[in-house]
Coordinates of C-alpha atoms and ligand atoms in Angstrom, one line a residue:
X1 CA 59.3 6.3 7.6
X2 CA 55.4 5.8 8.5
X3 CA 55.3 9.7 9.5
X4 CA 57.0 10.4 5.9
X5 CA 54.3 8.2 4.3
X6 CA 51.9 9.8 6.7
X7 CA 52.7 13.1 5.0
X8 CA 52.3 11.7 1.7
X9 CA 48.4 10.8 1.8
X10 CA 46.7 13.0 -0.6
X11 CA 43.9 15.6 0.7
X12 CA 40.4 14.9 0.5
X13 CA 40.3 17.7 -2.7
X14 CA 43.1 15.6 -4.4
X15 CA 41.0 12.5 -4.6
X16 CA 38.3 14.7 -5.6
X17 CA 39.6 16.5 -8.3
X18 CA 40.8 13.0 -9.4
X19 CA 37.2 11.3 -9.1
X20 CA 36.6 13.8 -11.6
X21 CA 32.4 14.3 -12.4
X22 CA 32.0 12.1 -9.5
X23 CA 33.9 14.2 -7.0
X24 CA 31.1 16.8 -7.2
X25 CA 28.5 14.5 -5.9
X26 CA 27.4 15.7 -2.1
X27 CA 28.1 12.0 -1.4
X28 CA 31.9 11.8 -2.6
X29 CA 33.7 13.8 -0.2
X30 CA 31.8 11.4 2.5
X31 CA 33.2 8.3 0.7
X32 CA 36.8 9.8 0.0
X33 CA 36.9 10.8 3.9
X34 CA 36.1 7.0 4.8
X35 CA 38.9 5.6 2.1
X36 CA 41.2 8.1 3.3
X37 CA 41.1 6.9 7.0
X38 CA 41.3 3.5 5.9
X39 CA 44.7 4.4 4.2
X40 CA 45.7 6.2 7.2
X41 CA 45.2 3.1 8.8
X42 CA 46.9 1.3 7.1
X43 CA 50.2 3.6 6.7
X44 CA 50.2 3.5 10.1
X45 CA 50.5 -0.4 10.2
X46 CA 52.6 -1.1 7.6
X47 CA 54.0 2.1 6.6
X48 CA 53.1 1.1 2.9
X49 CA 51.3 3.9 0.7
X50 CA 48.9 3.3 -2.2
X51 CA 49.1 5.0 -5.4
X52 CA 47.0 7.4 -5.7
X53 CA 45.2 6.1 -8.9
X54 CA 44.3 3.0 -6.0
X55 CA 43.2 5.5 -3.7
X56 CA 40.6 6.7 -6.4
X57 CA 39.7 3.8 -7.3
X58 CA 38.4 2.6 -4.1
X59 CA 36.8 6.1 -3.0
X60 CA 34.5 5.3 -6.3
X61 CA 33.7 1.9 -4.9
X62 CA 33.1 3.2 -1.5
X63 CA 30.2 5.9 -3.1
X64 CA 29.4 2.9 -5.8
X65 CA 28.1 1.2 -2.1
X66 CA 26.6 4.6 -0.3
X67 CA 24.7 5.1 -3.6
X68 CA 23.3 1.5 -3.9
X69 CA 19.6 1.2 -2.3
X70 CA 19.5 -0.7 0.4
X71 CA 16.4 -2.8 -0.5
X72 CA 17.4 -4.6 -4.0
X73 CA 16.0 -7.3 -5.8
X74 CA 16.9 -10.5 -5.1
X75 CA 16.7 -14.0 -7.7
X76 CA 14.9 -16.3 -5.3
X77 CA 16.4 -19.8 -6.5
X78 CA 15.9 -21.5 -2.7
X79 CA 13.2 -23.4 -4.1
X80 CA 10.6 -21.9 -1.6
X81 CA 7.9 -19.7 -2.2
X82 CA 7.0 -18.2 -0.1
X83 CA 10.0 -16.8 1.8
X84 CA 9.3 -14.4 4.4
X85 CA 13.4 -13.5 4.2
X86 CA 13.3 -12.0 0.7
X87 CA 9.8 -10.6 0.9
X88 CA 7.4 -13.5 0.2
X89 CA 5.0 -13.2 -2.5
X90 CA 6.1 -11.3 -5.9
X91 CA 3.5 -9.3 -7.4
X92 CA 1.2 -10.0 -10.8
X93 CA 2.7 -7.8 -13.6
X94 CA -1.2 -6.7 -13.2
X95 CA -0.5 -5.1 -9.7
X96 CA 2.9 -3.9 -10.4
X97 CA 1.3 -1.6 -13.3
X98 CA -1.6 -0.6 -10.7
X99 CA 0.6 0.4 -8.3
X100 CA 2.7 2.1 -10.7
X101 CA -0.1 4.0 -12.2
X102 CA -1.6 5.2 -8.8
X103 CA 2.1 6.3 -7.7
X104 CA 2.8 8.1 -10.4
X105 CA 0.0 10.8 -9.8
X106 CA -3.4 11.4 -7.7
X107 CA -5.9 8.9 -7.3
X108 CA -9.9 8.8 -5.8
X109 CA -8.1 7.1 -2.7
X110 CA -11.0 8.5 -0.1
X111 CA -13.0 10.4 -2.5
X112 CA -16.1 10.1 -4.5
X113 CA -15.8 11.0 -7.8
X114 CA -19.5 10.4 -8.8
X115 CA -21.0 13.0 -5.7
X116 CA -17.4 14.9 -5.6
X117 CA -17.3 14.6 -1.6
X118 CA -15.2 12.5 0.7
X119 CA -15.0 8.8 0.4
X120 CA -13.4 5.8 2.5
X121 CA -10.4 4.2 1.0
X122 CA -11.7 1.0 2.2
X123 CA -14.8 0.7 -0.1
X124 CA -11.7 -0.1 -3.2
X125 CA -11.5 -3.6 -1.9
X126 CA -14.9 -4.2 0.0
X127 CA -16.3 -5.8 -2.7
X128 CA -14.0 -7.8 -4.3
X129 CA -13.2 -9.1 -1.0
X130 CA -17.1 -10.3 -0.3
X131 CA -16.6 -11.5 -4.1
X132 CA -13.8 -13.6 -3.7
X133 CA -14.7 -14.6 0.1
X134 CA -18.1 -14.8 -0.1
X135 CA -18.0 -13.1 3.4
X136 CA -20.5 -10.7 4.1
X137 CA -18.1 -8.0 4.4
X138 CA -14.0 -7.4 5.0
X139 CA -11.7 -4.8 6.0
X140 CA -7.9 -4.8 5.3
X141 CA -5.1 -3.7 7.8
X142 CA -1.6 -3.3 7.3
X143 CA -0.7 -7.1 7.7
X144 CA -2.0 -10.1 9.4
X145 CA -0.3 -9.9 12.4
X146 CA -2.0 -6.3 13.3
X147 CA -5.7 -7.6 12.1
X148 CA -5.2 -10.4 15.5
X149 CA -4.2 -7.7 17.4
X150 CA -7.0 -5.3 16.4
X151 CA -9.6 -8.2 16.5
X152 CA -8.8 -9.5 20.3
X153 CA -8.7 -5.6 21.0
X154 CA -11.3 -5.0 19.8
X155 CA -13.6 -7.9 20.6
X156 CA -12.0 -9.5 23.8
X157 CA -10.1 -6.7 25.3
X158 CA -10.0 -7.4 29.7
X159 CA -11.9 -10.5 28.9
X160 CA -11.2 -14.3 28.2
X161 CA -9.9 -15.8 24.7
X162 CA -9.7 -19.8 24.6
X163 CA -6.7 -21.0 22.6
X164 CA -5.7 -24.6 22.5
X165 CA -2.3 -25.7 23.2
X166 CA -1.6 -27.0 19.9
X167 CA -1.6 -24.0 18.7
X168 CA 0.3 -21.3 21.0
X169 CA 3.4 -21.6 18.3
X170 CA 5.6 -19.1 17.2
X171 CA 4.9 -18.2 13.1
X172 CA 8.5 -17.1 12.6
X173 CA 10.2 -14.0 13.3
X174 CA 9.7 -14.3 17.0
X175 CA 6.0 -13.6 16.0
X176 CA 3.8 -15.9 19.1
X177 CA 1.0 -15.9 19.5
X178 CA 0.5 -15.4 22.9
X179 CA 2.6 -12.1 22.9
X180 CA 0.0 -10.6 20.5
X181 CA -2.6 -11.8 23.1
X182 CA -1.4 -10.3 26.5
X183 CA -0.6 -7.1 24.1
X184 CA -4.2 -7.2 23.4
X185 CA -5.3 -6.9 26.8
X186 CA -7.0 -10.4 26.4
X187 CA -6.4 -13.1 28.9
X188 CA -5.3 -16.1 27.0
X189 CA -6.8 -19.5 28.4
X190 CA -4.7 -22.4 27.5
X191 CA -7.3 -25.5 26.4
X192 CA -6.4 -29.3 26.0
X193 CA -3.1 -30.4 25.2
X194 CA 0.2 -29.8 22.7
X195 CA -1.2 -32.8 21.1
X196 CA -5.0 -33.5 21.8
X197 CA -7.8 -30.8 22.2
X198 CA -11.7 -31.8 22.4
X199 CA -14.6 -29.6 21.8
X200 CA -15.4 -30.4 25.3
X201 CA -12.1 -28.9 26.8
X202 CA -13.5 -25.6 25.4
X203 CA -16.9 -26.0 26.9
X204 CA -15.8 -26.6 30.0
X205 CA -12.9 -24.0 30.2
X206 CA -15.9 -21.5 28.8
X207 CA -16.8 -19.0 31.5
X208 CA -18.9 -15.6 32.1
X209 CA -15.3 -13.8 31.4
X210 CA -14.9 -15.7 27.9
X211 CA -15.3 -13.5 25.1
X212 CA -13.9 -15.7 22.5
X213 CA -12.0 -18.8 20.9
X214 CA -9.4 -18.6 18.7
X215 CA -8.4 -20.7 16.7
X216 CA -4.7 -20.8 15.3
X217 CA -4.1 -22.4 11.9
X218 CA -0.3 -22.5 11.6
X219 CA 0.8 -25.0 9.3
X220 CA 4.4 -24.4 9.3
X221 CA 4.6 -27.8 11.2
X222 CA 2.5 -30.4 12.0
X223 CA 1.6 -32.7 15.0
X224 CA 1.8 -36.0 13.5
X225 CA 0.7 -39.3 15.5
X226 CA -1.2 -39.8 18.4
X227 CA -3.2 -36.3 18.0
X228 CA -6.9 -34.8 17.7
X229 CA -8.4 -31.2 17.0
X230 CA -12.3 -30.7 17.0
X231 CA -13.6 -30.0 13.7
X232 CA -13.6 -25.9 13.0
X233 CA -18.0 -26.4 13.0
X234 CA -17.6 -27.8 16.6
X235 CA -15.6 -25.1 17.6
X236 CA -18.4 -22.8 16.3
X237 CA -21.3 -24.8 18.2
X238 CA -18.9 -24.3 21.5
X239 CA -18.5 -20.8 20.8
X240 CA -21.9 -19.6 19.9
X241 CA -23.7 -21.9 22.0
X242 CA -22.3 -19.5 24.9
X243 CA -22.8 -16.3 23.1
X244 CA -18.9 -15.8 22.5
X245 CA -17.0 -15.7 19.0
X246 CA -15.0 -18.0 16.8
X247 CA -12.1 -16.3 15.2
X248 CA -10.2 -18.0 13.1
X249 CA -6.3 -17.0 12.3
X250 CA -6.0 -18.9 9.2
X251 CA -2.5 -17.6 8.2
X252 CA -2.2 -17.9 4.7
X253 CA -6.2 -17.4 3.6
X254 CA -6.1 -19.8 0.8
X255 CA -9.1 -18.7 -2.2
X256 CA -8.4 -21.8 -3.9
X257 CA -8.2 -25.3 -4.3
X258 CA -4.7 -26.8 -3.3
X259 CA -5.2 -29.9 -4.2
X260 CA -5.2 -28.9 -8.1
X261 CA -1.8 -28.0 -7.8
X262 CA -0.8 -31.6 -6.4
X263 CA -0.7 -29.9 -2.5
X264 CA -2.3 -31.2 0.6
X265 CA -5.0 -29.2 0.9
X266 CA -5.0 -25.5 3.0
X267 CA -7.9 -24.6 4.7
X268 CA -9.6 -21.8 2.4
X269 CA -11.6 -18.6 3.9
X270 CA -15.0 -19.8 1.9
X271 CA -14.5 -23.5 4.3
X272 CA -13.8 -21.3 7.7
X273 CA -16.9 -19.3 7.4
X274 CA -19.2 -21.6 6.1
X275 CA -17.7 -23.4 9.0
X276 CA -19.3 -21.1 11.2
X277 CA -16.1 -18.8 11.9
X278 CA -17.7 -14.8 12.9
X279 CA -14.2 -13.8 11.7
X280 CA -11.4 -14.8 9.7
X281 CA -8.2 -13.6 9.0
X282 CA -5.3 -13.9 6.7
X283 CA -2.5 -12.5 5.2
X284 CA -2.6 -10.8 1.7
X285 CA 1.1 -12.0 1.0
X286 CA 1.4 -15.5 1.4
X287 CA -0.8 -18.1 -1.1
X288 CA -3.1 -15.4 -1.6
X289 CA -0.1 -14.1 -3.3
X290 CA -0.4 -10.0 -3.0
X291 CA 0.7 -7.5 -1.1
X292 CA 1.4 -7.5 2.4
X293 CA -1.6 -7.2 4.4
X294 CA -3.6 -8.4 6.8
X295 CA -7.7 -9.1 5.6
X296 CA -10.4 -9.6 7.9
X297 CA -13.6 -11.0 7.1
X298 CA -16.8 -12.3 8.1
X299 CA -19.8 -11.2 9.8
X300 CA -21.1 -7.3 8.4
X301 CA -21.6 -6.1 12.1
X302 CA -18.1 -7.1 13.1
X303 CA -16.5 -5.8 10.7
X304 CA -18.4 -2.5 10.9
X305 CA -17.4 -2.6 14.3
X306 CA -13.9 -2.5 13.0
X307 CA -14.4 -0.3 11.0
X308 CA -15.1 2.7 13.0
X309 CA -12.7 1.9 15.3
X310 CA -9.9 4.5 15.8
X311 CA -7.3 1.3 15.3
X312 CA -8.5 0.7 12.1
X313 CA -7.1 4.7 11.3
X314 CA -3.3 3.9 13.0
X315 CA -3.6 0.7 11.1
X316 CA -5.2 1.4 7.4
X317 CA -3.7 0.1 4.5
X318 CA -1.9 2.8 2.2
X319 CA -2.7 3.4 -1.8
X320 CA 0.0 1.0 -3.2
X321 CA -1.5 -1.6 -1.2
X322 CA -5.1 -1.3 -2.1
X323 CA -3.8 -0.8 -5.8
X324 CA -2.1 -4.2 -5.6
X325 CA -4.5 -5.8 -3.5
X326 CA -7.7 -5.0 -6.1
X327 CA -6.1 -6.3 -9.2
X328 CA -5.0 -9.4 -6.8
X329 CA -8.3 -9.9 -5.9
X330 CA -9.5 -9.2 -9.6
X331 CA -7.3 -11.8 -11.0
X332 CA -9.6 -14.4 -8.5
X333 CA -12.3 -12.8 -10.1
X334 CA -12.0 -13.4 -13.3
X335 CA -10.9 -17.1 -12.7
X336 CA -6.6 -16.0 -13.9
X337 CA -4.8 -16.8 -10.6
X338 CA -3.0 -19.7 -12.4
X339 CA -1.8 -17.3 -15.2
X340 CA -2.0 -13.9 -13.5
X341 CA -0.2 -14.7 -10.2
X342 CA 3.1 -15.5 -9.3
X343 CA 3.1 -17.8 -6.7
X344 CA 0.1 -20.5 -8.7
X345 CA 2.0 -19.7 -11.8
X346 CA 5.0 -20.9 -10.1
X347 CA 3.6 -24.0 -8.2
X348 CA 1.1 -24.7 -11.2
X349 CA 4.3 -25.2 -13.6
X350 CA 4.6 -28.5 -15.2
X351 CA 7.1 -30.3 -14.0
X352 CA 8.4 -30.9 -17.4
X353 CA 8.9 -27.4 -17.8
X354 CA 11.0 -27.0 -14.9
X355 CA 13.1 -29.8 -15.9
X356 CA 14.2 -28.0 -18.8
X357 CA 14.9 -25.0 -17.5
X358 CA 17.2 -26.9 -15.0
X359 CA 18.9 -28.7 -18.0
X360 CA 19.8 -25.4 -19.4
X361 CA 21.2 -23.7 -16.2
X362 CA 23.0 -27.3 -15.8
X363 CA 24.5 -27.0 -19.3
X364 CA 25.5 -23.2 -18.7
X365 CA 27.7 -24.2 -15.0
X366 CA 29.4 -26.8 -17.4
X367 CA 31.3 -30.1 -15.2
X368 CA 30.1 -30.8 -11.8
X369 CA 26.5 -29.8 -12.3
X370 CA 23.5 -32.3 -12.6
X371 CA 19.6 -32.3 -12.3
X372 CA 18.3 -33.7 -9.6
X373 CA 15.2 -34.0 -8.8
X374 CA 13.3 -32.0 -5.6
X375 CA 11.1 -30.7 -3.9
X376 CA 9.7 -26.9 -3.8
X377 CA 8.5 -25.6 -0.7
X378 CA 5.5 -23.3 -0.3
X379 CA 6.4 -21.7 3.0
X380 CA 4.8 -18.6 4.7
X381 CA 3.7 -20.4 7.2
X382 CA 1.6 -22.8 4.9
X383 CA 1.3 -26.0 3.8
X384 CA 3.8 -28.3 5.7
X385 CA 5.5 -31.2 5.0
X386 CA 5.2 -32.3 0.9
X387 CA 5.8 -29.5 -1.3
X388 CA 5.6 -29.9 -4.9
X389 CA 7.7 -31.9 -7.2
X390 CA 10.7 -30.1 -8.8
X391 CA 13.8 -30.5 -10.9
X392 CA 16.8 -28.1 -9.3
X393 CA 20.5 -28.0 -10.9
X394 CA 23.1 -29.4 -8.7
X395 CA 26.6 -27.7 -8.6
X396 CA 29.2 -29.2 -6.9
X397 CA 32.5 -26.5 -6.6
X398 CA 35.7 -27.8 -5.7
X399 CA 35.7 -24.2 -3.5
X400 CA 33.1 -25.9 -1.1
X401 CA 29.5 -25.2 -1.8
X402 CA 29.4 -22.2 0.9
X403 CA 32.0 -20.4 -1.4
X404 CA 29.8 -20.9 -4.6
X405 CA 26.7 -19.8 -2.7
X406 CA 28.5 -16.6 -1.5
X407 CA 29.3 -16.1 -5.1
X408 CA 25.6 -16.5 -6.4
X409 CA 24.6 -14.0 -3.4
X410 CA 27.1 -11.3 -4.1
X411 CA 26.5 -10.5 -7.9
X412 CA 23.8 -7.8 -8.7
X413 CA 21.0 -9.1 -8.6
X414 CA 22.2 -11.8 -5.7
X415 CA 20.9 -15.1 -6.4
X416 CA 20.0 -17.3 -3.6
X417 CA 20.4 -20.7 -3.4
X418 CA 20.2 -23.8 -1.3
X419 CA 22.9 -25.9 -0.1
X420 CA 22.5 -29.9 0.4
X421 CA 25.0 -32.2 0.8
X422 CA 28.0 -30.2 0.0
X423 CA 25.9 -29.1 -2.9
X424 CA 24.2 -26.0 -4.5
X425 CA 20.9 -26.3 -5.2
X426 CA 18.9 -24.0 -7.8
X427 CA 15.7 -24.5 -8.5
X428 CA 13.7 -22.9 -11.5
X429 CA 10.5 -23.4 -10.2
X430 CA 10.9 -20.0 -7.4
X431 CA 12.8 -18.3 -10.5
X432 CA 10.8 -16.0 -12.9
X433 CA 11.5 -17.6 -16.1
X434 CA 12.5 -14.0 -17.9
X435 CA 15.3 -14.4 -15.3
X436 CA 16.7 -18.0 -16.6
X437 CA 19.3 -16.2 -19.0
X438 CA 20.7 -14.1 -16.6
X439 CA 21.0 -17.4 -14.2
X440 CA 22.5 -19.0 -17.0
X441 CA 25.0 -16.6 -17.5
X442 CA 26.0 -16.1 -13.9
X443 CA 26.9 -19.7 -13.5
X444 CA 28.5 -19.9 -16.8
X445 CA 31.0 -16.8 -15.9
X446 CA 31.7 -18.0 -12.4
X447 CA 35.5 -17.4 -12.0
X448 CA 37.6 -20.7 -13.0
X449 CA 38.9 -22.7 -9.8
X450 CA 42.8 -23.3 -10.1
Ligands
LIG1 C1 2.0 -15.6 9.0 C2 1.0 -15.7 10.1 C3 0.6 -14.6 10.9 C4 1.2 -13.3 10.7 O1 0.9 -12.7 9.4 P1 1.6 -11.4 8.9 O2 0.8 -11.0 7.7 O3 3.0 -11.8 8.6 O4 1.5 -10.4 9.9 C5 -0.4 -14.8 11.8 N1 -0.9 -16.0 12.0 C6 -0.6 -17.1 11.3 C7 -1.3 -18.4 11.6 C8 0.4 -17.0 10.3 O5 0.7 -18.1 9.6

């Protein structure tokens, strides 16, 4: 019986032919081969054939999937962010069309168009970065975590960097600190405590092999209680007063004032070198709210040191990136991070705004769904703790809220939600507002529970 049925599969060219305009597509016969096993498979098991109509239908799924790119965009309704998962911080429409621009064609990436001879790539963003910084000079490399490694290379390589305890933390992705150290080829020093460092546990750890301290701000938790950490200016006097450097790792690189937005206030690059930091550095796609990126700034020697150093080659920046990164910084500028850029646009919304937006979605997913009120998280490492105040729609599901969240995920685009309490949380604050209708609509046409 299952060797009759066995017989019965149709060939490869069959399906084919039957796929009709898509059977000629170099990926078909890939997808058809795959289905075809499966049946095989399965004839095998239960002896049970499918029409061949079926078989068709699920070879055009199979090359509906192989076609699909991998990376797709995602509706972000988690109600953080900044979330490293789905790819942090979404672009200004501003930096979209200057990538797109300098894609489409040639650019003056490293040439002069004035003297018609070679340029550097990295003068694009030089100035804008001393602009918005007010360092004396900066230089971008592919993302924050490579600008630390190229800095203790650089500057402390077979020598002595002082860290304190408090901050030898893991950022997230199994990113630590003192990995990126011993891959330096620094010797990291642990100072102080987990939860109390002095300025004079530095001085006194100091020695002729020191080269540097670093200091780590990484705000994705925070020490609370009994705890103390010298004053960034301290850590300078410590530093310089035995000829060494303070580097700072701010993680985020805030250019703006929290605190407008309602959030506890994040250190900002201005406050760690007027602090007396030789170097800071930051990421370009966290609250700075650009590409990824890692940006490195402070004093002009340093940096020119950098600069000519055959890690700054393996680790330059490519032309989307300094595309995106220059109309970033130009939104700064000119004073429109609050209407240019996504992230302030999304933490600077009212919160009466959001509220109505989650009324709407509410009303669209009909019985069981309710505003609540919330908070938003910034994430990316930042800002621990409060967040900002938000409205998100709660759905209860009588599925369970892991089926409804699946559900959310697996439309095109997915939409990604929270879940709390049995419940799915959406909230409109981390969604683009051009996307509320087709949020609407995907909650409204979720299949009917029996
Ligand atoms: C996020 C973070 C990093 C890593 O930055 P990437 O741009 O992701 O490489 C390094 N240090 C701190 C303190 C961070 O918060």
């Amino acid at each position: 019986m299952s060797s009759d049925a066995r017989r019965m599969i149709p060939s490869v060219d069959a399906v084919l032919r039957a796929l009709d305009g898509d059977g000629q597509h170099p990926l078909g016969a890939e997808a058809v081969r795959a289905v075809l096993a499966d049946v095989r498979k399965g004839v095998d098991a239960s002896g049970e054939l499918p029409a061949l109509e079926a078989i068709v239908l699920r070879s055009r799924e199979a090359l509906a999937t192989m076609e699909r790119p991998s990376l797709r965009r995602v509706i972000n309704a988690s109600g953080v962010i900044l979330q490293t998962n789905l790819g942090r911080a979404p672009l200004s429409d501003r930096a979209i069309a200057a990538m797109s621009e300098v894609a489409r064609g040639y650019s003056n990436l490293e040439f002069d168009l004035a003297e018609g001879t070679r340029g550097s790539r990295h003068e694009h963003v030089r100035e804008l970065i001393r602009r918005t910084t007010g360092a004396e000079d900066g230089l971008v490399v592919n993302n924050n975590a490579a600008a630390l490694f190229m800095v203790l290379q650089v500057f402390a390589q077979g020598r002595e960097v002082l860290v304190s305890r408090g901050q030898m933390v893991e950022i997230g992705g199994g990113f630590r600190i003192p990995d990126v150290l011993r891959q330096s080829g620094a010797t990291l020093v642990e100072v102080g405590t987990t939860n109390r460092t002095y300025a004079s546990d530095y001085a006194s750890a100091w020695s002729e092999r020191t080269a540097a301290l670093l200091r780590v701000h990484a705000s994705n938790f925070r020490v609370v209680g009994f705890t103390a950490e010298p004053s960034l200016s301290e850590l300078a006097d410590v530093a310089h007063a035995h000829g060494g450097l303070l580097l700072d790792d701010l993680g985020s690189g805030c250019l703006v004032d929290t605190e407008r937005y309602g959030i506890t206030h994040e250190p900002t690059v201005r406050e760690s070198l007027a602090a007396g930091a030789d170097l800071a550095l930051f990421s370009g796609d966290k609250l700075l709210g650009g590409p990824q990126c890692g940006i490195v700034v402070g004093r002009d020697d340093l940096v020119a040191t950098l600069r000519a150093h055959p890690l700054a080659r393996a680790l330059r920046i490519d032309k989307l990136t300094i595309a995106a990164l220059n109309t970033t910084l130009m939104s700064y500028a000119e004073g429109r991070e609050c209407e240019e850029i996504p992230v302030w646009q999304m933490a600077g919304m009212p919160l009466a705004t959001v509220r109505r937006r989650a009324r709407s979605w509410a009303h669209a997913a009909g019985a069981g769904a309710r505003v609540i009120d919330a908070r938003t998280m910034v994430g990316g490492g930042s800002l621990p703790g409060e967040g900002v105040p938000t409205a998100c729609v709660a759905v209860v599901d009588e599925r369970g809220a892991d089926w409804l969240a699946r559900e959310l995920r697996s439309g095109e685009p997915g939409i990604v939600a929270r879940i709390d309490n049995g419940r799915v949380l959406l909230d409109p604050r981390t969604v683009d507002p051009r996307d509320d209708r087709l949020v609407a609509a995907r909650l409204r046409s979720r299949p009917p529970a029996k």
